[in-house]
Amino acid sequence: MTTVGTAAEIDTYVLAMPTPASPVVLPQWITPGNTHPNSRYQDAIWSMAPLIDNPGTNLVKLHWKNCPEPLRDQVKLAAWTMLNGQLRPTYLQTRGVQARSRSGAADMLATCLEWMRLARWLHERQITSLGACTDTEWRAYARERLHQVSRDTAAIICVRLANLWAFDQLSARPSGITRPPWETEGVDHFLPATGTAAGGENATEPLDPLVLGPLLIWAIRFVDDFADDILAAWTERRRLIAVAAATKAAPTRWAALEEWLLPMARAGHPLPASSEKREIQVATTYIAALTGSNRGQVSRFVKQHGLAEIAAARPGPCPLRVPITGKVNGKPWREHVDFNEAAELMRHLGTAATIIVLYLTGMRPQEVQGLRSGCCPDPEPAAGSEGRHLIHSRHYKNVTDDDGNHISAGEVRQVPWVAITPVVHAIRVLERMVPDGELLLSTAHHEFRSRHGHAGALRQDTLTLRIESFVNWANREAETQGLPGETIPDDPHGAIRLSRFRRSLAWHIARRPGGLIALVIQYGHMRTVLDARTSSGYGARGRQGIHAILDVETALATADTAARLRDRVTAGENVSGPAARRALTAAAHTPRFEGRSVPRTFARKASTFLARDGIVLYDNPDAFLICAFKQDNALCEPEPGATAPRQYDCRPGCGNTVRTDTHARQLRERADELDQLAAHSPGPVSKRLRANANRLRETADTHNTTAQPAEALT
């Protein structure tokens, strides 16, 4: 952390998190009454080393030219105090549990920008000292500043402005700015009336289902089908580059060029070419490696025989000698991987893996950027189970130390994320792209054409651009492969930003028994279930928050269950269970969902749809049944007024049970699996497994005995 030393740093400094042991040095010339000896630096402040420990965070900058010169030194001093100090505990006591003595870099930036805005307002009124900002000015500014913002935003602004007074009190040279009146009178009087503007709302839109579907298909295809070919091609490309760089010029190698390259040109065949510099050129490195020549020799040979013009007229491929194993619809996806496309494919492979992890874990972007190789070890084998893959890594939101200070490095999440199979495959691919212990999205190892040596993980804006490039590639490939149904359309809400994946509810979790509980645990929002205020803050989009989203997904899942029941009975399957007649009636009157949900309209209808006691069908694949949920009949003891069963507590003999022939078959298949496990398990465990298998077969037998065709029940 040093004072500004170059003209390029004038009027800019980087907001970071300096540690108490390494305070930011306050140059003497920024304090009132002092100037830098060199006039070029009078309006500059200091530049700090990057002390933000989050690998996915950009350094943020503050331009002091936006602060009026008469007030600049005073605001600078308050900013320096905020960066190096912390708010008094007595000041925080009345601020609520979310108050922090020190905040993160982004919040500090927003706070300083708010202070600058006040300074500009004061300057317009010929006020040249913060000490002249009295109660009258505070009230006038509040009326003007808070008039057109939401109530929640206004409350945040009031806190940031009050912090200017608080940090001024801590300064060695306080300006004497007056305490804002809302600090003594209460803030409610200064805030806009409730409902004057939309507030408390996360405006990030989820990804459109028509976009997310094919996007995930291509991402999984890249990881599962193409990864081995791409990684092998990249290894071969790097080997060829190393061979070409290490080869010395020799007469025998000139002869090799005459024997291989010259006949190709004279026969009218295309010559190996590249277009990396937006113009077609002879692929010098590729040719040098294949012929065992020196790159300089190849360049001289090309010039001597005029091969550059031939290559421009007849550019040819540069196939890498790597076998192709990946397939699309049963056919190889490539005849070969080209030397010139290997870097692009590696970039797309990293992007595909990132998409899978983002969507199928519910992680925040910074949490994905913080993942390291080894974060998802293979589970220890357990009796009768292969175990679950868990992701052990850091989270960053609202992480503070014992004193309430923001910890930019985050902390290891106490509850690991659960990784389903596609996520595990994606992580394994990323681990093959970086060294052990390195960030999975390390910038140093995901720049395949140039090496800038940037520290940390790929930035969010970079990943957004890479996703856009991946979509364009996938759409071209879909056309080439004859897969028009797998093109990725434009999202109606704009770019596919990283934050939107988390907003796209993970249906693969939500639609399982107990899935909603698993969802909030996976997303790190267990309080969503316990605290309505927290849930609104988390999920609000002006559509009643995460509860509305969950209602939509649950309604769609029950509609799918009804449609599958109709399909099965139409195909001739029999139905059993005390609720069979009721379930068939419900299925007959439940519409099949075949379009796109429109959240603003569909969300309002979802809760009404689910409240139809007795005729909403819930699939429970773990219990091998359908629950035609009627609260009075339920043995799972749902809460009063509940519209859904406790699917994780499904009990035999419940009056809401419905089974089809498919369920009976699945019961027997599961019983056979348990018998196989019992054969390799210790005595007591084996006995329990066989007892469970027998119970499942008995349930299947009961179905076969009591089941009837749909015509007999309707």
Short mmCIF file of C-alpha atoms in Angstrom, two decimals, residues 353 357 361 363 367-379 388-396 412-413 415-419 423-432 434-441:
data_model
loop_
_atom_site.label_atom_id
_atom_site.label_comp_id
_atom_site.label_asym_id
_atom_site.label_seq_id
_atom_site.Cartn_x
_atom_site.Cartn_y
_atom_site.Cartn_z
CA ALA A 353 -18.68 -27.31 -16.77
CA VAL A 357 -22.16 -26.42 -11.54
CA THR A 361 -25.94 -26.86 -7.27
CA MET A 363 -24.33 -21.94 -5.80
CA GLU A 367 -19.00 -19.63 -4.57
CA VAL A 368 -18.39 -21.37 -7.89
CA GLN A 369 -15.44 -19.08 -8.60
CA GLY A 370 -13.97 -20.07 -5.22
CA LEU A 371 -14.04 -23.84 -5.87
CA ARG A 372 -10.68 -25.60 -5.89
CA SER A 373 -9.45 -28.89 -7.22
CA GLY A 374 -10.21 -31.58 -4.64
CA CYS A 375 -13.34 -29.84 -3.33
CA CYS A 376 -15.56 -32.83 -4.20
CA PRO A 377 -13.80 -36.03 -3.08
CA ASP A 378 -15.26 -39.44 -3.79
CA PRO A 379 -17.34 -40.57 -0.79
CA ARG A 388 -23.14 -38.98 -1.78
CA HIS A 389 -20.66 -36.61 -3.30
CA LEU A 390 -20.36 -33.44 -1.24
CA ILE A 391 -18.71 -30.17 -2.25
CA HIS A 392 -16.62 -28.63 0.52
CA SER A 393 -15.79 -25.03 -0.21
CA ARG A 394 -16.24 -21.44 0.89
CA HIS A 395 -19.19 -19.09 0.89
CA TYR A 396 -18.83 -15.32 1.05
CA VAL A 412 -15.87 -22.88 4.72
CA ARG A 413 -19.58 -23.61 4.49
CA VAL A 415 -23.25 -27.61 5.38
CA PRO A 416 -21.57 -28.89 2.19
CA TRP A 417 -23.36 -28.70 -1.13
CA VAL A 418 -24.70 -31.99 -2.46
CA ALA A 419 -23.35 -32.82 -5.93
CA VAL A 423 -21.99 -31.88 -11.26
CA VAL A 424 -19.41 -34.47 -10.22
CA HIS A 425 -18.53 -35.06 -13.88
CA ALA A 426 -18.19 -31.30 -14.47
CA ILE A 427 -15.89 -30.90 -11.47
CA ARG A 428 -13.77 -33.85 -12.59
CA VAL A 429 -13.34 -32.24 -16.00
CA LEU A 430 -12.32 -28.92 -14.46
CA GLU A 431 -9.86 -30.76 -12.22
CA ARG A 432 -8.21 -32.15 -15.35
CA VAL A 434 -5.94 -27.16 -13.58
CA PRO A 435 -3.20 -28.37 -11.20
CA ASP A 436 -4.03 -29.98 -7.87
CA GLY A 437 -5.28 -27.51 -5.28
CA GLU A 438 -5.76 -24.72 -7.84
CA LEU A 439 -8.96 -22.77 -8.41
CA LEU A 440 -11.17 -24.74 -10.80
CA LEU A 441 -11.74 -21.55 -12.81
#
